[in-house]
Amino acid sequence: VVLAVLMTTMFWGAVWAYTHLVNVPEANTAAATDKIGKDEKLNRRINVLLLGIDDGDSEAAKSEPKRTDAIVILSFDPEDHKISMVSIPRDTMVRLPGHRGYDKINAAYAEGGPQQAIKAINKNLDLNITQYVTFNWKAVATGINILGGVDIEISKAEHYYINAFITETVKGTGIGSVQIKKPGMCHMDGVQAVAYGRLRLMDSDYA
């Protein structure tokens, strides 16, 4: 869940930067706004699938199939001016396309890439998603660095494990970082934030 939030934060930060800094709209947009308001296609809800893959383990072979540790559906509703986000736990048991039994939802990407992941989501949730964005550890770390980092408070238990994950994430992404000296509020860079998102040794999913 944490990695999904970090990934989505980076995604929307990139959208904001592009919209406000790179592709600044013209001041006179009245005509365009009227046209969009009358265009039914541009006012339909759009669902986009965000897939965060576990591509970054320094000990894993590059050719090894990747699973999606973060699966998020972003839903854009132009009519009501709302954006919704739903995170799908990676261990959710579903029927994958072409399978008789059940398997974890995150295995779909490893089996057939983004298209298989989309088919699995659409089949089990009765959706019709066609658009997707795929991120790996390096993309998330880079995006958070571009945004200037993120403030996160870490507990003593989290601090006990996080530096080992920072070292592993540096090796896997090739992006430099530093160890976190003590628990408490911390302004994290991209690698540190990804390492925080990977923490899972100090408790369980139900703790």
Coordinates of C-alpha atoms in Angstrom, one line a residue:
V1 CA 0.0 0.0 0.0
V2 CA 2.8 2.4 0.9
L3 CA 4.6 1.7 -2.4
A4 CA 1.3 2.3 -4.3
V5 CA 0.9 5.7 -2.6
L6 CA 4.5 6.7 -3.4
M7 CA 4.0 5.6 -6.9
T8 CA 0.8 7.5 -7.3
T9 CA 2.3 10.6 -5.7
M10 CA 5.2 10.5 -8.2
F11 CA 2.8 10.0 -11.1
W12 CA 0.6 13.0 -10.2
G13 CA 3.7 15.1 -9.4
A14 CA 4.9 14.4 -12.9
V15 CA 1.5 15.3 -14.4
W16 CA 1.5 18.6 -12.4
A17 CA 5.0 19.5 -13.5
Y18 CA 4.3 18.8 -17.2
T19 CA 1.0 20.7 -17.1
H20 CA 2.3 23.7 -15.1
L21 CA 6.0 23.9 -16.1
V22 CA 6.5 22.2 -19.4
N23 CA 3.2 22.4 -21.3
V24 CA 1.6 25.6 -19.9
P25 CA -1.8 26.2 -21.4
E26 CA -2.7 29.4 -23.3
A27 CA -4.5 32.1 -21.3
N28 CA -7.5 32.1 -23.6
T29 CA -9.1 28.7 -23.2
A30 CA -12.8 29.6 -23.3
A31 CA -13.3 28.2 -26.8
A32 CA -11.5 24.9 -26.0
T33 CA -13.4 24.5 -22.8
D34 CA -16.7 24.9 -24.6
K35 CA -15.7 22.3 -27.2
I36 CA -14.6 19.9 -24.5
G37 CA -17.9 20.4 -22.6
K38 CA -19.8 19.4 -25.7
D39 CA -17.7 16.4 -26.6
E40 CA -19.2 13.3 -25.1
K41 CA -16.1 11.2 -25.5
L42 CA -14.0 13.7 -23.5
N43 CA -16.5 13.6 -20.6
R44 CA -16.5 9.9 -20.1
R45 CA -15.0 8.3 -17.0
I46 CA -11.5 7.0 -17.8
N47 CA -9.8 4.2 -15.8
V48 CA -6.0 3.8 -15.9
L49 CA -4.1 0.8 -14.4
L50 CA -0.9 1.6 -12.6
L51 CA 1.5 -1.3 -12.3
G52 CA 4.5 -1.2 -10.0
I53 CA 6.9 -4.1 -10.8
D54 CA 9.5 -5.6 -8.6
D55 CA 12.3 -4.8 -11.1
G56 CA 15.2 -3.7 -8.9
D57 CA 16.4 -6.7 -6.9
S58 CA 20.1 -6.7 -7.4
E59 CA 20.3 -10.4 -6.8
A60 CA 17.6 -11.3 -9.3
A61 CA 18.3 -12.1 -13.0
K62 CA 17.3 -9.4 -15.5
S63 CA 15.4 -12.1 -17.5
E64 CA 13.4 -13.2 -14.5
P65 CA 9.7 -12.6 -14.9
K66 CA 8.5 -9.6 -12.8
R67 CA 5.5 -9.4 -10.6
T68 CA 3.4 -6.4 -9.8
D69 CA 3.8 -5.6 -6.2
A70 CA 1.7 -2.4 -6.5
I71 CA -1.6 -2.5 -8.5
V72 CA -3.7 0.7 -8.5
I73 CA -6.7 1.7 -10.5
L74 CA -6.9 5.5 -11.1
S75 CA -10.4 6.6 -12.2
F76 CA -10.9 10.0 -13.8
D77 CA -14.4 11.5 -13.7
P78 CA -14.4 14.7 -15.8
E79 CA -18.1 15.3 -15.2
D80 CA -17.9 15.4 -11.4
H81 CA -14.3 16.6 -11.4
K82 CA -13.2 13.7 -9.2
I83 CA -10.2 11.4 -9.2
S84 CA -10.5 8.1 -7.3
M85 CA -7.8 5.6 -6.5
V86 CA -8.2 1.9 -5.6
S87 CA -5.3 -0.3 -4.5
I88 CA -5.5 -4.0 -5.2
P89 CA -3.5 -6.2 -2.7
R90 CA -0.9 -8.1 -4.6
D91 CA -1.8 -11.4 -2.9
T92 CA -5.5 -11.2 -4.0
M93 CA -6.5 -14.7 -5.2
V94 CA -8.3 -14.5 -8.6
R95 CA -8.9 -16.5 -11.7
L96 CA -6.3 -15.6 -14.3
P97 CA -7.3 -15.7 -18.0
G98 CA -6.5 -19.1 -19.4
H99 CA -6.3 -20.7 -15.9
R100 CA -8.7 -23.1 -14.3
G101 CA -7.8 -22.5 -10.7
Y102 CA -6.9 -19.5 -8.7
D103 CA -3.6 -17.6 -8.5
K104 CA -2.3 -14.4 -7.0
I105 CA -3.2 -11.3 -9.0
N106 CA 0.4 -10.1 -9.2
A107 CA 1.4 -13.3 -11.1
A108 CA -0.5 -12.1 -14.2
Y109 CA 2.2 -9.6 -15.2
A110 CA 4.9 -12.2 -14.8
E111 CA 3.0 -14.5 -17.0
G112 CA 2.0 -12.2 -19.9
G113 CA 3.1 -8.7 -19.2
P114 CA 0.8 -5.7 -18.9
Q115 CA -1.8 -7.1 -21.3
Q116 CA -2.3 -10.2 -19.2
A117 CA -2.5 -8.0 -16.1
I118 CA -5.2 -5.8 -17.7
K119 CA -7.1 -8.9 -18.8
A120 CA -7.0 -10.3 -15.2
I121 CA -8.2 -7.0 -13.7
N122 CA -11.0 -6.6 -16.3
K123 CA -12.1 -10.2 -16.0
N124 CA -12.3 -10.3 -12.2
L125 CA -13.6 -6.7 -11.6
D126 CA -15.9 -6.5 -14.6
L127 CA -14.0 -3.4 -16.0
N128 CA -12.9 -2.4 -19.5
I129 CA -9.5 -0.8 -18.8
T130 CA -7.3 -0.2 -21.9
Q131 CA -4.8 2.3 -20.6
Y132 CA -1.9 1.5 -18.2
V133 CA 1.4 2.9 -16.8
T134 CA 4.2 0.6 -15.6
F135 CA 6.8 1.7 -13.0
N136 CA 9.8 0.1 -11.5
W137 CA 11.8 1.0 -8.4
K138 CA 14.1 3.3 -10.3
A139 CA 11.2 5.2 -11.9
V140 CA 9.6 5.8 -8.5
A141 CA 12.9 6.9 -6.9
T142 CA 13.7 9.2 -9.8
G143 CA 10.3 10.7 -9.7
I144 CA 10.4 11.4 -5.9
N145 CA 13.8 13.0 -6.3
I146 CA 12.5 15.3 -9.0
L147 CA 9.7 16.3 -6.7
G148 CA 12.3 17.2 -4.0
G149 CA 11.7 14.2 -1.7
V150 CA 8.9 13.3 0.8
D151 CA 8.5 13.7 4.6
I152 CA 7.8 10.4 6.4
E153 CA 7.9 9.6 10.1
I154 CA 9.6 6.2 10.8
S155 CA 9.3 4.2 14.0
K156 CA 12.1 2.5 15.9
A157 CA 11.1 -0.8 14.4
E158 CA 11.1 0.5 10.9
H159 CA 14.5 2.2 11.4
Y160 CA 16.0 -1.1 12.5
Y161 CA 15.4 -2.5 9.0
I162 CA 15.3 0.4 6.6
N163 CA 19.0 0.9 6.1
A164 CA 19.5 -2.6 4.7
F165 CA 16.7 -1.9 2.2
I166 CA 18.3 1.4 1.3
T167 CA 21.6 -0.4 0.5
E168 CA 19.7 -3.0 -1.6
T169 CA 17.7 -0.3 -3.4
V170 CA 20.9 1.6 -4.3
K171 CA 22.4 -1.5 -5.8
G172 CA 19.2 -2.3 -7.7
T173 CA 18.5 1.2 -9.1
G174 CA 22.0 2.6 -9.4
I175 CA 20.8 5.8 -7.7
G176 CA 22.9 7.1 -4.8
S177 CA 21.5 7.7 -1.3
V178 CA 22.6 7.7 2.4
Q179 CA 21.6 5.8 5.5
I180 CA 19.0 7.2 7.9
K181 CA 20.6 7.9 11.3
K182 CA 17.7 7.8 13.6
P183 CA 13.9 7.2 13.8
G184 CA 11.4 10.1 13.8
M185 CA 10.4 12.5 11.1
C186 CA 12.7 12.2 8.1
H187 CA 12.9 14.0 4.7
M188 CA 13.5 11.1 2.4
D189 CA 15.0 11.1 -1.0
G190 CA 13.7 8.7 -3.7
V191 CA 15.8 5.7 -2.7
Q192 CA 15.0 6.1 1.0
A193 CA 11.2 6.4 0.2
V194 CA 11.3 3.3 -2.0
A195 CA 13.2 1.4 0.8
Y196 CA 10.5 2.5 3.2
G197 CA 7.8 1.3 0.9
R198 CA 9.5 -2.1 0.9
L199 CA 9.5 -2.5 4.7
R200 CA 7.6 -5.6 5.8
L201 CA 9.8 -7.5 8.3
M202 CA 8.8 -5.8 11.5
D203 CA 5.1 -6.8 11.5
S204 CA 2.5 -8.5 9.3
D205 CA -0.2 -7.3 6.9
Y206 CA -2.7 -7.6 9.8
A207 CA -0.6 -5.8 12.5

